[in-house]
Short mmCIF file of C-alpha atoms and ligand atoms in Angstrom, two decimals:
data_model
loop_
_atom_site.label_atom_id
_atom_site.label_comp_id
_atom_site.label_asym_id
_atom_site.label_seq_id
_atom_site.Cartn_x
_atom_site.Cartn_y
_atom_site.Cartn_z
CA MET A 277 125.12 8.56 99.67
CA SER A 278 126.69 5.84 101.95
CA GLN A 279 126.36 2.49 100.72
CA ALA A 280 125.93 1.45 104.30
CA LEU A 281 122.05 2.38 104.17
CA LEU A 282 119.49 0.13 102.71
CA PRO A 283 118.67 2.00 99.78
CA THR A 284 114.83 2.23 100.35
CA TYR A 285 114.91 5.96 100.00
CA ALA A 286 115.39 8.23 96.74
CA ARG A 287 116.87 10.93 98.81
CA ALA A 288 117.53 14.76 97.60
CA ASP A 289 121.14 15.59 97.76
CA LEU A 290 120.54 17.92 100.57
CA ALA A 291 121.47 17.75 104.30
CA PHE A 292 120.38 20.25 106.95
CA GLU A 293 122.29 21.15 110.00
CA ARG A 294 119.87 23.15 111.89
CA GLY A 295 116.01 24.28 111.87
CA GLU A 296 114.21 27.35 113.13
CA GLY A 297 110.62 28.15 112.82
CA PRO A 298 109.80 27.23 109.53
CA TYR A 299 113.04 27.40 108.15
CA LEU A 300 116.07 24.82 107.57
CA TYR A 301 119.58 25.55 107.07
CA THR A 302 122.39 23.79 105.39
CA ALA A 303 125.98 23.50 106.99
CA ASP A 304 126.92 26.26 104.22
CA GLY A 305 124.32 28.51 105.43
CA ARG A 306 121.57 27.92 102.73
CA ARG A 307 117.87 28.71 104.06
CA PHE A 308 115.07 26.52 102.90
CA LEU A 309 111.39 27.23 103.60
CA ASP A 310 110.10 24.15 104.92
CA PHE A 311 106.76 23.48 103.43
CA ALA A 312 107.12 19.45 103.91
CA ALA A 313 107.44 19.87 107.81
CA GLY A 314 109.24 16.20 107.83
CA ILE A 315 105.89 14.96 106.17
CA ALA A 316 103.43 16.90 108.54
CA VAL A 317 105.29 16.08 111.60
CA ASN A 318 107.18 19.40 112.41
CA ALA A 319 103.73 20.62 113.31
CA LEU A 320 105.43 23.43 115.56
CA GLY A 321 108.46 24.13 113.21
CA HIS A 322 111.93 23.60 113.87
CA SER A 323 113.63 24.34 117.47
CA HIS A 324 110.32 25.50 118.83
CA PRO A 325 111.43 27.11 122.25
CA HIS A 326 108.62 25.27 124.25
CA LEU A 327 109.46 21.95 122.66
CA VAL A 328 113.25 22.34 123.24
CA ASP A 329 112.68 23.18 126.74
CA ALA A 330 110.58 20.12 127.59
CA LEU A 331 113.18 17.86 125.71
CA THR A 332 116.29 19.33 127.43
CA LYS A 333 114.35 19.47 131.18
CA GLN A 334 113.11 15.86 130.89
CA GLY A 335 116.14 14.65 129.08
CA ALA A 336 118.07 15.41 132.00
CA LYS A 337 115.84 13.92 134.60
CA LEU A 338 114.49 10.44 133.06
CA TRP A 339 114.04 9.08 129.39
CA HIS A 340 112.54 5.54 129.82
CA VAL A 341 111.26 3.19 132.43
CA SER A 342 109.13 0.93 130.39
CA ASN A 343 105.39 0.22 131.21
CA LEU A 344 106.15 -1.94 134.20
CA TYR A 345 105.76 1.49 136.23
CA GLN A 346 103.36 4.50 136.36
CA ILE A 347 104.22 7.39 134.00
CA PRO A 348 102.43 10.46 135.22
CA ASP A 349 102.93 12.59 132.32
CA GLY A 350 101.62 9.61 130.16
CA GLU A 351 98.35 9.74 132.21
CA ARG A 352 98.29 13.73 131.98
CA LEU A 353 98.74 13.32 128.08
CA ALA A 354 96.20 10.64 127.65
CA GLU A 355 93.70 12.63 129.84
CA ARG A 356 94.16 15.95 127.80
CA LEU A 357 93.74 13.96 124.74
CA VAL A 358 90.39 12.31 126.23
CA ALA A 359 89.20 15.83 127.02
CA ASP A 360 89.48 17.06 123.90
CA SER A 361 88.32 14.36 121.82
CA PHE A 362 85.69 11.57 121.36
CA ALA A 363 87.68 9.02 123.38
CA ASP A 364 88.06 7.48 126.50
CA ARG A 365 91.14 5.64 126.26
CA VAL A 366 94.73 6.02 124.72
CA PHE A 367 97.50 3.73 124.16
CA PHE A 368 100.90 5.49 123.20
CA SER A 369 102.79 3.95 120.52
CA ASN A 370 106.37 5.31 118.64
CA SER A 371 105.00 5.55 115.06
CA GLY A 372 101.83 5.90 112.84
CA ALA A 373 102.00 2.18 111.63
CA GLU A 374 102.14 0.92 115.08
CA ALA A 375 99.18 3.09 116.34
CA MET A 376 97.13 1.69 113.23
CA GLU A 377 98.22 -1.75 114.16
CA GLY A 378 97.10 -1.31 117.66
CA ALA A 379 93.89 0.34 116.46
CA LEU A 380 93.21 -2.89 113.86
CA LYS A 381 94.03 -5.42 116.84
CA LEU A 382 91.47 -3.50 119.27
CA ALA A 383 89.09 -3.74 116.54
CA ARG A 384 89.28 -7.82 116.12
CA LYS A 385 89.28 -7.97 120.03
CA TYR A 386 86.33 -6.03 120.45
CA HIS A 387 84.05 -8.43 118.36
CA HIS A 388 86.06 -11.42 119.77
CA ALA A 389 85.12 -10.26 123.23
CA LYS A 390 81.62 -9.86 122.25
CA GLY A 391 81.32 -13.55 121.31
CA HIS A 392 81.75 -12.75 117.42
CA PRO A 393 85.34 -13.93 116.71
CA GLU A 394 84.18 -14.18 113.00
CA ARG A 395 83.81 -10.46 112.42
CA TYR A 396 87.49 -9.44 111.95
CA ARG A 397 87.41 -8.15 108.50
CA VAL A 398 88.25 -4.58 107.95
CA ILE A 399 86.86 -2.18 105.10
CA ALA A 400 89.48 0.30 103.94
CA CYS A 401 89.77 2.53 101.05
CA ASN A 402 91.55 2.41 97.61
CA ASN A 403 94.22 4.91 97.39
CA ALA A 404 94.81 4.96 101.33
CA PHE A 405 98.06 4.79 103.12
CA HIS A 406 98.20 3.24 106.69
CA GLY A 407 101.91 2.59 107.32
CA ARG A 408 104.60 -0.16 106.20
CA THR A 409 104.22 -2.96 108.46
CA MET A 410 102.78 -6.01 106.94
CA THR A 411 99.27 -5.72 108.37
CA THR A 412 99.07 -1.83 107.30
CA LEU A 413 100.14 -2.40 104.02
CA SER A 414 97.58 -4.90 103.50
CA ALA A 415 94.94 -2.55 105.21
CA ALA A 416 95.94 -0.09 102.31
CA GLY A 417 96.00 -2.61 99.85
CA ASN A 418 98.35 -0.56 97.64
CA ALA A 419 99.83 -3.23 95.08
CA LYS A 420 103.07 -0.98 94.64
CA TYR A 421 103.98 -1.12 98.21
CA LEU A 422 103.14 -4.90 98.56
CA GLU A 423 104.92 -5.77 95.56
CA GLY A 424 107.35 -8.86 96.59
CA PHE A 425 106.32 -9.20 100.06
CA GLY A 426 103.31 -11.70 99.98
CA PRO A 427 101.65 -13.48 101.16
CA GLU A 428 99.80 -10.41 102.61
CA PRO A 429 97.78 -10.50 106.00
CA GLU A 430 94.30 -11.34 105.42
CA GLY A 431 91.34 -9.56 106.50
CA PHE A 432 91.02 -6.28 104.43
CA ASP A 433 88.36 -5.52 101.55
CA HIS A 434 88.69 -2.35 99.70
CA VAL A 435 86.24 0.15 98.17
CA ALA A 436 86.36 3.42 96.36
CA PHE A 437 86.94 6.36 98.57
CA GLY A 438 83.89 8.29 99.03
CA ASN A 439 81.70 5.54 97.38
CA MET A 440 78.74 4.59 99.97
CA ASN A 441 77.52 2.37 97.35
CA GLU A 442 80.38 0.21 97.32
CA LEU A 443 80.82 0.35 100.94
CA ARG A 444 77.65 -1.10 101.75
CA ALA A 445 77.88 -3.75 99.16
CA ALA A 446 81.26 -4.73 100.84
CA ILE A 447 79.78 -5.36 104.52
CA THR A 448 79.42 -9.08 105.47
CA PRO A 449 78.75 -10.73 108.54
CA GLU A 450 82.47 -10.96 109.03
CA THR A 451 83.00 -7.22 108.97
CA ALA A 452 84.47 -5.76 112.17
CA ALA A 453 85.13 -2.38 111.10
CA ILE A 454 85.65 0.58 108.39
CA LEU A 455 88.96 2.25 108.14
CA VAL A 456 89.27 5.78 106.40
CA GLU A 457 91.56 8.76 106.44
CA PRO A 458 89.39 11.78 106.74
CA VAL A 459 91.71 13.30 104.52
CA GLN A 460 93.88 11.16 102.37
CA GLY A 461 97.56 12.22 102.35
CA GLU A 462 99.79 10.05 100.40
CA GLY A 463 97.12 9.05 98.14
CA GLY A 464 97.10 12.82 96.77
CA ILE A 465 95.54 15.08 99.35
CA ARG A 466 91.80 14.00 98.98
CA PRO A 467 89.61 15.54 101.60
CA ALA A 468 86.28 13.18 102.47
CA SER A 469 83.27 15.06 102.16
CA PRO A 470 81.39 15.65 105.64
CA GLU A 471 78.45 13.94 104.06
CA TYR A 472 80.73 10.65 103.38
CA LEU A 473 82.00 10.66 106.87
CA ARG A 474 78.49 11.15 108.28
CA ALA A 475 77.10 8.23 106.14
CA LEU A 476 80.23 6.31 107.50
CA ARG A 477 78.99 6.82 111.08
CA GLU A 478 75.57 5.81 110.24
CA VAL A 479 76.38 2.65 108.37
CA CYS A 480 78.60 1.66 111.43
CA ASP A 481 75.85 2.36 113.68
CA GLU A 482 73.33 0.26 111.79
CA PHE A 483 75.65 -2.80 111.36
CA GLY A 484 77.50 -2.27 114.56
CA LEU A 485 80.92 -1.98 113.23
CA LEU A 486 83.73 0.20 114.73
CA LEU A 487 84.68 3.41 112.82
CA ILE A 488 88.20 3.85 112.61
CA PHE A 489 89.80 7.02 111.29
CA ASP A 490 93.43 7.44 110.59
CA GLU A 491 94.22 10.86 111.31
CA ILE A 492 97.83 10.23 111.42
CA GLN A 493 98.67 12.99 108.78
CA CYS A 494 95.20 14.99 108.76
CA GLY A 495 95.06 15.15 112.58
CA MET A 496 96.66 17.20 115.24
CA GLY A 497 95.73 20.63 114.37
CA ARG A 498 96.51 20.47 110.49
CA THR A 499 92.81 21.16 109.25
CA GLY A 500 92.29 23.92 111.69
CA LYS A 501 90.56 21.61 114.35
CA LEU A 502 92.38 19.35 116.32
CA PHE A 503 90.90 16.47 114.67
CA ALA A 504 89.72 16.43 110.90
CA HIS A 505 86.62 14.53 111.71
CA GLU A 506 85.44 17.34 113.93
CA TRP A 507 84.38 19.37 110.82
CA ALA A 508 81.80 16.58 110.07
CA GLY A 509 80.42 16.89 113.41
CA ILE A 510 80.70 13.08 114.03
CA THR A 511 82.83 11.15 115.99
CA PRO A 512 84.65 7.57 115.30
CA ASP A 513 84.99 4.85 117.80
CA VAL A 514 88.93 4.59 117.13
CA MET A 515 91.44 7.09 116.09
CA ALA A 516 94.94 6.79 115.14
CA LEU A 517 97.52 9.71 115.67
CA ALA A 518 101.14 10.05 114.90
CA LYS A 519 103.38 12.63 112.87
CA GLY A 520 102.32 16.14 114.47
CA ILE A 521 101.58 14.76 117.97
CA GLY A 522 105.24 14.67 118.75
CA GLY A 523 106.36 17.58 116.96
CA GLY A 524 109.37 15.70 115.58
CA PHE A 525 109.74 13.24 118.43
CA PRO A 526 108.82 9.80 117.46
CA LEU A 527 105.32 9.29 118.79
CA GLY A 528 102.07 7.77 118.02
CA ALA A 529 98.87 6.99 119.82
CA PHE A 530 95.34 5.17 119.40
CA LEU A 531 92.28 6.57 120.99
CA ALA A 532 89.34 4.75 121.47
CA THR A 533 85.57 4.92 123.20
CA GLU A 534 85.26 2.62 126.45
CA GLU A 535 83.06 0.52 124.37
CA ALA A 536 85.36 -0.02 121.41
CA ALA A 537 88.15 -0.66 124.06
CA SER A 538 86.01 -2.74 126.02
CA GLY A 539 88.13 -6.12 124.69
CA MET A 540 91.55 -4.74 125.72
CA LYS A 541 92.73 -5.94 129.08
CA ALA A 542 96.16 -6.08 130.77
CA GLY A 543 98.54 -8.09 128.38
CA SER A 544 96.45 -7.36 125.41
CA HIS A 545 98.90 -5.08 123.86
CA GLY A 546 102.23 -3.59 124.58
CA SER A 547 105.10 -1.36 123.44
CA THR A 548 108.45 -1.51 125.16
CA TYR A 549 109.37 2.18 124.39
CA GLY A 550 105.55 3.30 123.78
CA GLY A 551 104.64 6.48 125.93
CA ASN A 552 107.96 6.57 127.52
CA PRO A 553 108.75 9.70 129.90
CA LEU A 554 110.98 11.51 127.28
CA ALA A 555 108.15 11.10 124.57
CA MET A 556 105.40 12.03 126.95
CA ALA A 557 107.04 15.39 128.15
CA ILE A 558 107.31 16.39 124.45
CA GLY A 559 103.91 15.32 123.65
CA ASN A 560 102.43 17.26 126.52
CA ALA A 561 104.26 20.23 125.31
CA VAL A 562 103.17 20.01 121.86
CA LEU A 563 99.49 20.08 123.29
CA ASP A 564 100.30 23.07 125.51
CA VAL A 565 100.83 24.97 122.15
CA MET A 566 98.04 23.69 120.01
CA LEU A 567 95.48 23.95 122.52
CA ASP A 568 96.62 27.40 123.42
CA GLU A 569 94.12 30.11 122.83
CA GLY A 570 93.81 31.12 118.77
CA PHE A 571 96.16 28.31 117.77
CA LEU A 572 93.77 26.51 115.78
CA LYS A 573 91.98 29.61 114.31
CA HIS A 574 95.23 30.77 113.04
CA VAL A 575 95.81 27.22 111.00
CA GLU A 576 92.29 27.70 109.70
CA ALA A 577 92.72 31.29 108.60
CA ILE A 578 96.59 30.96 107.43
CA GLY A 579 95.11 27.77 105.60
CA LYS A 580 92.30 29.77 103.85
CA LEU A 581 94.84 32.40 102.77
CA LEU A 582 97.45 30.30 101.27
CA LYS A 583 94.69 27.92 99.54
CA ALA A 584 93.39 31.26 97.99
CA LYS A 585 96.64 32.25 96.99
CA LEU A 586 97.43 28.99 95.46
CA GLU A 587 93.91 29.12 93.52
CA LYS A 588 95.12 31.93 92.01
CA LEU A 589 98.67 30.52 90.95
CA VAL A 590 96.64 27.57 89.37
CA ALA A 591 94.51 29.36 87.41
CA ALA A 592 97.36 31.72 86.21
CA ASN A 593 99.31 28.74 85.03
CA PRO A 594 97.52 26.00 83.78
CA HIS A 595 100.58 24.70 82.11
CA VAL A 596 102.18 23.54 85.48
CA PHE A 597 99.31 22.93 87.94
CA GLU A 598 95.94 21.48 87.30
CA GLU A 599 93.99 22.05 90.61
CA VAL A 600 94.62 22.95 94.39
CA ARG A 601 93.36 20.27 96.75
CA GLY A 602 92.72 20.00 100.47
CA THR A 603 92.11 22.38 103.61
CA GLY A 604 93.81 23.98 106.29
CA LEU A 605 97.31 23.49 105.82
CA ILE A 606 97.10 19.97 104.37
CA LEU A 607 97.15 21.01 100.69
CA GLY A 608 98.05 19.73 97.54
CA LEU A 609 98.63 20.95 94.01
CA LYS A 610 97.94 18.68 91.04
CA ALA A 611 100.90 19.10 88.65
CA VAL A 612 100.92 18.96 84.80
CA PRO A 613 104.63 17.80 84.45
CA THR A 614 105.86 15.08 86.69
CA ASN A 615 105.64 16.11 90.21
CA GLY A 616 109.13 15.03 91.06
CA GLU A 617 110.50 17.45 88.37
CA LEU A 618 108.45 20.38 89.87
CA ILE A 619 109.46 19.59 93.61
CA ALA A 620 113.06 19.65 92.52
CA ALA A 621 112.70 22.81 90.90
CA LEU A 622 110.89 24.34 93.88
CA ARG A 623 113.72 22.82 96.14
CA ASP A 624 116.26 24.77 93.97
CA ARG A 625 114.07 27.82 94.61
CA GLY A 626 114.51 27.21 98.38
CA LEU A 627 111.06 25.69 98.91
CA LEU A 628 110.51 22.21 100.31
CA THR A 629 107.58 20.07 99.46
CA VAL A 630 106.52 16.62 99.40
CA GLY A 631 105.32 14.11 96.69
CA ALA A 632 101.96 12.44 96.90
CA ALA A 633 100.09 9.72 94.40
CA GLU A 634 98.12 11.16 91.61
CA ASN A 635 101.07 13.54 90.54
CA VAL A 636 100.05 15.77 93.47
CA ILE A 637 102.62 18.04 95.21
CA ARG A 638 101.63 17.98 98.96
CA ILE A 639 102.06 21.60 100.78
CA LEU A 640 102.51 20.53 104.60
CA PRO A 641 103.84 23.78 106.13
CA PRO A 642 104.42 23.92 109.99
CA LEU A 643 101.01 25.06 111.67
CA ILE A 644 102.85 28.19 113.04
CA ILE A 645 103.59 29.75 109.50
CA GLU A 646 102.43 33.64 108.85
CA GLU A 647 101.56 35.61 105.98
CA GLU A 648 105.12 36.27 105.51
CA GLN A 649 105.98 32.61 104.66
CA VAL A 650 102.89 32.15 102.70
CA ASP A 651 104.17 35.25 100.42
CA GLU A 652 107.70 33.70 100.18
CA ALA A 653 106.13 30.19 99.28
CA LEU A 654 104.18 31.75 96.51
CA THR A 655 106.95 33.88 95.25
CA ALA A 656 108.93 30.51 94.83
CA LEU A 657 106.14 28.66 93.19
CA GLU A 658 105.64 31.95 90.76
CA GLN A 659 109.27 31.77 89.65
CA VAL A 660 109.10 28.27 89.05
CA CYS A 661 105.91 28.55 86.85
CA ALA A 662 107.21 31.55 85.11
CA ASP A 663 110.53 29.63 84.26
CA TRP A 664 108.55 26.42 83.17
CA PRO A 665 108.22 26.30 79.41
CA LYS A 666 104.76 26.50 77.96
CA THR A 667 104.98 23.30 75.66
CA ALA A 668 102.69 20.15 76.19
CA LEU A 669 105.84 18.18 76.85
CA GLY A 670 106.89 20.44 80.00
CA GLY A 671 110.87 20.37 80.15
CA VAL A 672 111.62 19.71 76.75
CA ALA A 673 110.99 22.87 75.17
C1 PLP B 2091 102.44 8.46 107.81
C2 PLP B 2091 101.17 7.98 107.86
C3 PLP B 2091 100.99 6.59 108.58
C4 PLP B 2091 102.26 5.71 109.05
O1 PLP B 2091 103.11 6.49 109.88
P1 PLP B 2091 104.63 6.04 110.12
O2 PLP B 2091 104.91 6.82 111.36
O3 PLP B 2091 105.33 6.28 109.22
O4 PLP B 2091 104.40 4.49 110.49
C5 PLP B 2091 99.94 6.09 108.80
N1 PLP B 2091 98.69 6.41 108.08
C6 PLP B 2091 98.75 7.92 107.55
C7 PLP B 2091 97.56 8.26 107.01
C8 PLP B 2091 100.05 8.37 107.36
O5 PLP B 2091 100.14 9.77 106.74
#
C-alpha cells in the first residue's frame, strides 16, 4: 500500500474495479458478495441504474453553487424527508460526523435561545459511536478513539446503554439533551429495546430535554422502516442521518422539529458543500427507490429470513459463533475466535463483512438483496464454520 496515505486504516489487500447490485469485482474478475455495503452506505447496492441515471444527468448539468442560492432539489429532498418523518426542518451535510455536530449545536442553541445557556450538557451512552470529529468523539466517549487527542471537548456525560436508572441519575440542571443510537452499530449491533426508547422519550418530556437519535447507520430503511425509532412508536426531537441516505454519494443530514430548531437562524450554522445540487439529485433518487411500494417490506422480510438462517448457523456452530444480534439488515454475529480472523476467512470465500466492538461481525448487506444472496452468504459462512478447527483456541489446531 502506498506510503503516501496516512496509515490510519488497516486495509485488506484487495481493490475493486466495479460493482453491480450486491456484488463487487476486482480487476482480475474475482466476484465478492458485498455484505459490508461500504459500511451500511450502499443501501441500493452498486451501480443502481436509477442512481447512475441521477448522477450522470445532474453531473452534466450542475454540481455545486453553494448555499448562497436556492437549490430546488434540496428543498424537494427536505420536504420529502419532513413528509416521511417527525421532523419539520432539515440541514444537509456531507457526512455523519458533521450531521451529528450540527445536531449537537442545535441542542445547545435551543436552550440558549430559551434563556438557559447553562443547559449545554448531553447525556450519551457507553459503547456508542457518533463520528471522528473532536466533539463527536467526546460525545461517544470511547477512550480508544480519544487516546492522544486530548483535551477533549467538554459537555458529555455517559451512562450504560439501556439503563434508565443510570440515565435518570445523570440528569442535572445543565442537561440539554439525550443522545442515543436506536441500534448501536460500531458498538457491536446492539438494538435498544422499544421500552427503552419510549422511556427516553418520557424522561426528555419530563425534564424538557431534547431527544437526539443518531440513525446514521440504522436509519434509511435498514431495519425495515425508514427510521429505526419508528418500531418503538415514538419520535425524537432531532435525528442525524448519513450513510444510506446518499447510497454511496457523501451526504448527511440532521432533522429537527420546528420547536427544537427554534434557536437556529440565518448564520447559525453552515456548510460550503452541504446539500449541493449533485448530492441532492442523488439523495432524491435514493428516496425514490426507498419510498417505492414494497421496498421497506422487502427489507423486513429478507432481514427476517437472513436472521433465521444465521440463528441456525450459530446453533450448529458454537465453536465459531456465540449469538446473532440485530434486526432487519443490520445484523451481527458475535464470534468465538477473533472477529478479524473470521472476516478474513469469509473474504477468502468471497463474502465481505465488517468488524465491530464486542468481537462482532457486522452483516450489513445492500437493502436490495434477494433470497439468492442470503443463501450464497450462508454457504460461505457454513464453509468457513466447517473449516474452523473445533479446539478451544480456534486457529491453532
Ligand atoms: C458512521 C457513523 C457515524 C459517522 O459518520 P461519518 O460519515 O463517518 O462521519 C456517526 N454515527 C454513527 C451511528 C455511525 O454509524
